[in-house]
mmCIF file of C-alpha atoms in Angstrom:
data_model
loop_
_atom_site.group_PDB
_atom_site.id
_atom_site.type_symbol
_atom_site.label_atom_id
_atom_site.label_comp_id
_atom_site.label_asym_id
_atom_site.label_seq_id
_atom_site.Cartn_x
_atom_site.Cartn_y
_atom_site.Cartn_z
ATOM 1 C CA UNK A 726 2.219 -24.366 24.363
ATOM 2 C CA UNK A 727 -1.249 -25.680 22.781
ATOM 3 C CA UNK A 728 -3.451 -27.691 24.938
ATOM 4 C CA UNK A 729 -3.547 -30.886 23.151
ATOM 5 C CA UNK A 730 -6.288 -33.651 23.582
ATOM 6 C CA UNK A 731 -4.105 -36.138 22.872
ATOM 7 C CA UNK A 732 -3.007 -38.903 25.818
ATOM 8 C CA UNK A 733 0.317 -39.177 24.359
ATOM 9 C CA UNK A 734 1.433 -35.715 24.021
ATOM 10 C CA UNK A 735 -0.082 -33.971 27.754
ATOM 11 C CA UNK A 736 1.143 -30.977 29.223
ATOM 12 C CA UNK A 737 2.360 -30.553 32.215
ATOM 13 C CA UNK A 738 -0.970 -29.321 33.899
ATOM 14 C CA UNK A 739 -2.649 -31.919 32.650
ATOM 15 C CA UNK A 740 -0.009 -34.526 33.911
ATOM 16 C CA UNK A 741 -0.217 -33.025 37.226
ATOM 17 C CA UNK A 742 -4.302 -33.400 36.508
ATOM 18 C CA UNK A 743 -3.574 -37.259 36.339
ATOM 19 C CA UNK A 744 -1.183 -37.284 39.004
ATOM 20 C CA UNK A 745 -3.782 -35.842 41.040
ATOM 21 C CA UNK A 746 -6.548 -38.207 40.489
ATOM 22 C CA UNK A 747 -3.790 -40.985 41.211
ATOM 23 C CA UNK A 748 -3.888 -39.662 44.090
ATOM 24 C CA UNK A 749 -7.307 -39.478 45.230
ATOM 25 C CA UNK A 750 -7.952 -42.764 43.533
ATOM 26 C CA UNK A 751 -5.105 -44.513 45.819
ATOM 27 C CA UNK A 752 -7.188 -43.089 48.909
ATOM 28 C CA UNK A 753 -10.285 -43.906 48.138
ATOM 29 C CA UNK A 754 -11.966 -47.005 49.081
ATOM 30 C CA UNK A 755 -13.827 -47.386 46.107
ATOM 31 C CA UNK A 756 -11.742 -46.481 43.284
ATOM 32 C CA UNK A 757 -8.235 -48.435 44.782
ATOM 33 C CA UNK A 758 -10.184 -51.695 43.856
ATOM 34 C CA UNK A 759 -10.655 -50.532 40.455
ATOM 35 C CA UNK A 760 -8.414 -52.207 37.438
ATOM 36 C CA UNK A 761 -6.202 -49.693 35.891
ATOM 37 C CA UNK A 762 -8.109 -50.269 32.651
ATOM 38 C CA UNK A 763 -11.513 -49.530 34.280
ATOM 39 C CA UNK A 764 -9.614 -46.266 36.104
ATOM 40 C CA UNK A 765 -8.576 -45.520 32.741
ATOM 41 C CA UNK A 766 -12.079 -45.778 31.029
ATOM 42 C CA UNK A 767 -13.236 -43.610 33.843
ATOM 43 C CA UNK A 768 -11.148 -40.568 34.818
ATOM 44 C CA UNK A 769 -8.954 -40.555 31.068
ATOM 45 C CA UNK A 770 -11.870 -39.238 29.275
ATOM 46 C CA UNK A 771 -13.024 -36.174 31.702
ATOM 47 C CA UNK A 772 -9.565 -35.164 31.988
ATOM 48 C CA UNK A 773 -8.949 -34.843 28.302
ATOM 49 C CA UNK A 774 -12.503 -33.015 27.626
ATOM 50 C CA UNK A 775 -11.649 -30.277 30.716
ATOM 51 C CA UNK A 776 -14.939 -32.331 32.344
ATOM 52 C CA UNK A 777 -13.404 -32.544 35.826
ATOM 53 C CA UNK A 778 -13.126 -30.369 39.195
ATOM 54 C CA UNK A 779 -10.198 -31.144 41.818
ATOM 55 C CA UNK A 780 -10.614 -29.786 45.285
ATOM 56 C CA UNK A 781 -6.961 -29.048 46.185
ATOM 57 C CA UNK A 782 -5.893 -27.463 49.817
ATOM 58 C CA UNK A 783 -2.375 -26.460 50.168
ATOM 59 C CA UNK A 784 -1.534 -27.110 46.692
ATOM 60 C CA UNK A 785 -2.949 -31.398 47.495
ATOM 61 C CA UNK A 786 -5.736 -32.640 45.722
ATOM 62 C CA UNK A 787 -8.395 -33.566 48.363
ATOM 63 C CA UNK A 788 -11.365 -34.256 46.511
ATOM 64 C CA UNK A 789 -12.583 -34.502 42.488
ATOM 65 C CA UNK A 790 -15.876 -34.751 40.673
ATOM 66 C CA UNK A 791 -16.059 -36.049 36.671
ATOM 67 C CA UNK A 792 -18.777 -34.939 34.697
ATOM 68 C CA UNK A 793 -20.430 -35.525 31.360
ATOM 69 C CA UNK A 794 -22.941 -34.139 28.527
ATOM 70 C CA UNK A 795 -24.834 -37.491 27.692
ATOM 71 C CA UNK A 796 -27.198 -37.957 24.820
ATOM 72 C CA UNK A 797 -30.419 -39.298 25.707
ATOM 73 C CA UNK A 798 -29.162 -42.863 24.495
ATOM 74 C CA UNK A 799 -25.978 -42.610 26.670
ATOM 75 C CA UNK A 800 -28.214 -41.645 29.425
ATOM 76 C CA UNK A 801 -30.227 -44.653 29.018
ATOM 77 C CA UNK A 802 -27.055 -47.201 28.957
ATOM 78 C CA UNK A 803 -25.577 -45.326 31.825
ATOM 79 C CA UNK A 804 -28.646 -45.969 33.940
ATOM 80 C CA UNK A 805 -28.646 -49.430 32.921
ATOM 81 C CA UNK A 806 -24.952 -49.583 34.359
ATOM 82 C CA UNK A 807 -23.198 -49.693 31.226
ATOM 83 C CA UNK A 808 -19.932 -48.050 30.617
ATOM 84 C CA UNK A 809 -19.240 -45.426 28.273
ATOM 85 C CA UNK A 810 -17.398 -44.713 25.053
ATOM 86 C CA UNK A 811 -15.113 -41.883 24.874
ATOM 87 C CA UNK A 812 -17.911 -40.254 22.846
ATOM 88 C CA UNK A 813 -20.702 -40.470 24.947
ATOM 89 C CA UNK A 814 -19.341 -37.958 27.564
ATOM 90 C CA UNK A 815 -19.790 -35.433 25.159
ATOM 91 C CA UNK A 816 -22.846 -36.963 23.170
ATOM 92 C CA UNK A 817 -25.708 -34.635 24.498
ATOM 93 C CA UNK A 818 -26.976 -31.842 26.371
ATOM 94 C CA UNK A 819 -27.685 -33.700 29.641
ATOM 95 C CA UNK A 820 -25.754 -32.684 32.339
ATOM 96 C CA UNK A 821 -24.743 -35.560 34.421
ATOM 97 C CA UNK A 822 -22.065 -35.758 37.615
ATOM 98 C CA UNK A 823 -20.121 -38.935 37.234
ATOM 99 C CA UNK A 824 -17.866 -39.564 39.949
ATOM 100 C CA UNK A 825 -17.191 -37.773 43.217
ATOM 101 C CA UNK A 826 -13.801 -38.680 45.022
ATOM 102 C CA UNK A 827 -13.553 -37.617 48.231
ATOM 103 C CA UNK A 828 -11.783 -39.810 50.181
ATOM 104 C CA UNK A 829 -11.240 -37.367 53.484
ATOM 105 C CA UNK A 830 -13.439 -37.544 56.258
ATOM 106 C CA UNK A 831 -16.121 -34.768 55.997
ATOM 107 C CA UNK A 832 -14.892 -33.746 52.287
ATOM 108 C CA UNK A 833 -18.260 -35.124 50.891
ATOM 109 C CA UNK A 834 -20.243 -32.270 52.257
ATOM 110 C CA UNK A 835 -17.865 -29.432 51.237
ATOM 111 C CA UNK A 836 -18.282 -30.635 47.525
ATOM 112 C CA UNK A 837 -21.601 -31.360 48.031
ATOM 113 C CA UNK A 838 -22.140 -27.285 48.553
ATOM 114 C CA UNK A 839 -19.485 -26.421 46.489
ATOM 115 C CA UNK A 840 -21.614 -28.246 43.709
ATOM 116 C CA UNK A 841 -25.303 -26.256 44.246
ATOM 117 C CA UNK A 842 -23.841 -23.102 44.511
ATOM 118 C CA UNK A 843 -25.079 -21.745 41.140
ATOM 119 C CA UNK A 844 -22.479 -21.262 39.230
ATOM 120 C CA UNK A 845 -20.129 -23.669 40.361
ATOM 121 C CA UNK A 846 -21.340 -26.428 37.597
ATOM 122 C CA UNK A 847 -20.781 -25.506 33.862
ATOM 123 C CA UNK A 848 -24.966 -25.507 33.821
ATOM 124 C CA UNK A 849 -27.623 -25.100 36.909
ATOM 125 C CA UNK A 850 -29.460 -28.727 35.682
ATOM 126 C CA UNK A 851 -28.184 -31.623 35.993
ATOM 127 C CA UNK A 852 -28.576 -35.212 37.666
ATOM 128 C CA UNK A 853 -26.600 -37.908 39.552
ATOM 129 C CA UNK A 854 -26.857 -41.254 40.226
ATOM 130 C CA UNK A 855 -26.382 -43.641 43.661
ATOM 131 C CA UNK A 856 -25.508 -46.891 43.023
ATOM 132 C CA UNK A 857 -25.886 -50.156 45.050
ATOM 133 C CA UNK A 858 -22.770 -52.158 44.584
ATOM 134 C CA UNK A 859 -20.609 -51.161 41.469
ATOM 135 C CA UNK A 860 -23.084 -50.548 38.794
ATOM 136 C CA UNK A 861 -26.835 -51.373 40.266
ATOM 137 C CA UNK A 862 -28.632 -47.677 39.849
ATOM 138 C CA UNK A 863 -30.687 -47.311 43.494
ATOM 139 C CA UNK A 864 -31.707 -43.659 42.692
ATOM 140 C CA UNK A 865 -31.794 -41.272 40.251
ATOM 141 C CA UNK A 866 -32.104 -37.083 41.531
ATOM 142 C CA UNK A 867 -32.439 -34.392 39.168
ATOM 143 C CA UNK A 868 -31.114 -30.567 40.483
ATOM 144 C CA UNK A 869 -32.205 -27.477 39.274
ATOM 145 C CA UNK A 870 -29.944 -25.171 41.063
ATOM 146 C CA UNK A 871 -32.229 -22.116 40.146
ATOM 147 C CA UNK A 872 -35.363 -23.828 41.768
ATOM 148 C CA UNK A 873 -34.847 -22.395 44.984
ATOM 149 C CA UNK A 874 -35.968 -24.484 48.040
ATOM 150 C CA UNK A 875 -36.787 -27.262 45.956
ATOM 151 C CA UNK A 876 -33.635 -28.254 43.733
ATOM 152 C CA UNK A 877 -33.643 -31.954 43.747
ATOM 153 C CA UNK A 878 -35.952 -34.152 42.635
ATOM 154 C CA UNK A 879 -35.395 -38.218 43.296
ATOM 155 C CA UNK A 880 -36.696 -39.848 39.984
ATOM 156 C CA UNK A 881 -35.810 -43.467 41.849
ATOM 157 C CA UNK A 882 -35.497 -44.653 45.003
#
């Protein structure tokens, strides 16, 4: 059967894709304060552009990271701790990790490695965000996964 990019016609991977980030989402202490409309606006896109990685053990999803390719304009908003379109995660060439859910105890780190192991992410630049609060940017790093012993840069902080 086709893939299809369409929210009303998934397949059943991509069902058990959602499922999965129910999951997490339920767990984590963050994201189960979240409206459904605001999960929506943030895991629905990823999941239908293939911009997503869940950590699964046994078969259980344990852990997930969202991505997106944000133009510089996008970039700027998203700093600025504006939401995004469905567009702007695939507006640009700037790599940029979204959301990490790891609500198990020690998961963080795993991911964390998983993530500068060149390779791993579907380029070896790209940047993240901390946040104070839900939207407040505190500090921006930049990671160049091929600039060994130096790979992150904080831009803010």
């Amino acid at each position: 059967m086709k893939e299809s990019r369409e929210p009303e016609f998934p397949t059943e991977e991509r069902l058990r894709v959602y499922g999965d980030f129910a999951f997490l989402a339920m767990r984590s202490a963050h994201h189960r304060k979240m409206s459904v409309s605001i999960l929506q606006a943030a895991l629905e896109p990823p999941i239908l552009l293939g911009q997503y990685k869940i950590f699964r053990f046994d078969g259980i999803p344990r852990g997930a990271l969202t991505w997106a390719w944000l133009s510089q304009d996008a970039e700027e908003r998203y700093l600025e701790g504006e939401g995004f379109t469905f567009a702007d995660w695939k507006s640009g060439d700037r790599l940029w990790i979204i959301d990490l859910i790891a609500p198990y105890k020690g998961l963080t780190a795993g991911i964390v490695r998983w993530v500068m192991k060149e390779g791993n992410m579907p380029e070896p630049r790209f940047s993240f965000r901390r946040v104070d609060g839900d939207r407040d940017t505190r500090k921006v790093v930049n990671i160049d996964i091929t600039r060994r012993g130096n790979m992150a840069q904080v831009l803010q902080g």
